[in-house]
Amino acid sequence: MPALPDPAGARALSLYLRALWDVAPRLTTLPAANDAARPILGIEGSRPVLHLPAQGDAALQRARAAHAAAHLSFGGAPFERARLKPVQRALLEILEDARVEWLAMQALPGLRRLWAPHHVADASWGNCAEALLARLSRCLFDPAHEDGHAWMAKVRGLFFTPHGALALETPMQLREAASRLGNDVGQMRLRLNPGGWQVEPVAYRDDNHHLWMHDERLPPSATPLEQELPDANGASGDDDADMSFERPPPQGTPDSDAGDAAASVLQIESSLRTVTYPEWDRLIGRARPDWCTVIEARAPRSDAAAVRAGLERHLARTVRLLQAAAVSDRRPTQGRSKDGDLLHTGALIDAGIALRAGHDPERRLYRDSAARVEGIDVLLLIDTSASTALALPSGRTVLEALREVALLAAAALEATGHRCTLQAFASDTRHRVRVQRVKDHEERTCDEAVLARAGGLASAGSTRMGAALRHATAQLPARSRSLILLLTDGEPHDVDIHDPRYLSEDLAHALADARRAGISVACLHSAPDGASSALRRVFPPGRYVALRAPEHLPQLLIRQIQTATAP
């Protein structure tokens, strides 16, 4: 795509804003490498500043700039965040976006053609909180769109008068409507993940941080802002201007609602990459391409002391048993050698025959019994969904037990010559499957950073196993001796899926994809209420194991490694 920094394009965009709105924000660009960047609108001194992503064609850049100009022309004073829950803040942003765009389209009807192609959310997006908010954005933009959800009709009844005029005109009316509608979302038992939610349509609407009053308690934005673009007069503004912006509050800040604390696990450090994967739809009998989005990031850090104590309790015994198994599994090589600690029976017979025949015997009379143990790549995948917060009879949570088993396995595998990676996953619909990297293969399990990341894992979200498994499979070398160990307490589940067989069948196809790539996958299932019938049906015989206690881990690991390394 053409990038915005082209001076001619920047000048044209500045003239476009002046002609339509008589506004002249200073234009800058966000880093070209940031594929997830979206516009940021702010004020520096008395002049508005619009930071635009470098990616996008001319029409998309005009759509972004026109939306920001609508805020500058029809927006009011910033709102206070106080006493608004995250879902209510999200609704207020949607209502204000719709209000300024409605007023802009009343003045310039042609803007509808500019923005309409980006409004595509419909009932097929699902009924989770994030999907409903995206669908609401389209319903308020296009009153003629028939969504079919009763709540959409209610919001339209608040937003528009019976004659199609704008009903919400003042900041107080918007705030009251957002509060009422947020309570409706709560009554529907839907939970919004503020860390993963984005204003829709993502393509052209800005991040809306400018709608909120500055709060000194919030950290500055980590978004790096790049070079400034010339405006219509060729000026570029002050070089030493403050380029930091405030973001809407992340979860865990004093503004956050306490009820959303469990979802904070999905608000993780800045993503390392975003990847899409297919998903099998059993109803249509085929895979939907690029259907699930996996967001990969480093796990947040916490105190490593408690994690280290649990690891050291069982580590020595686990390593000892694995090493003993490796020795007992050694097989003497059949090749002949001049040196070795065992005589080669066949070589001795051949030498005797040669001597009787009057020939010089073969000098290679030994065989080497040294082990031919080749290290394999192992990826440990921990389920950190909300169900892992359940307390066990021992007083620990399921997640703490899974984490201890995973760290024990990683450390023991390292000590016996294998390469090990440790990751965790949870999901919040197909649009946000979070994968947290705890340990990369070049790191040691007992490193302080690895233990701190393990300690930072928390329980939240759902269990979209198929997408997480495809992401794990993509990281391992195909046709090599590789093993994925899935540690979980439940079954495939996500809030946007109501068919009990849908995600289980997708997992079965993800397992088949891994087998075709030559990668073994096993499931270590730890659940207080017994074995999972769904997982037992999906995994091949011997690849599903109920894990009752960490003490059983060595034998289970030995069995899975032997299967993975079998010729």
Coordinates of C-alpha atoms in Angstrom, one line a residue, residues 9 16 30 51 161 163 193 201 224 283 311 342 344 358 410 412 435 469 480 540 545 558:
G9 CA -0.2 13.1 -0.4
Y16 CA -9.0 18.2 1.8
L30 CA 2.9 6.3 13.1
H51 CA -1.2 10.8 13.9
T161 CA -36.2 10.4 17.6
H163 CA -38.7 11.1 13.0
N193 CA -12.5 -7.5 27.9
P201 CA -14.5 -0.1 12.4
P224 CA 6.2 5.8 19.3
L283 CA -21.8 -27.3 9.9
L311 CA 9.7 -26.1 41.2
L342 CA 31.4 -54.7 24.3
H344 CA 30.6 -57.7 18.7
G358 CA 44.2 -68.6 6.8
A410 CA 10.5 -28.1 31.1
A412 CA 13.6 -32.1 33.5
V435 CA -0.8 -16.8 23.5
L469 CA -2.6 -25.9 18.8
S480 CA 11.2 -33.7 12.9
P540 CA -5.5 -40.9 19.8
V545 CA -3.5 -38.9 30.1
I558 CA 8.9 -40.8 29.7

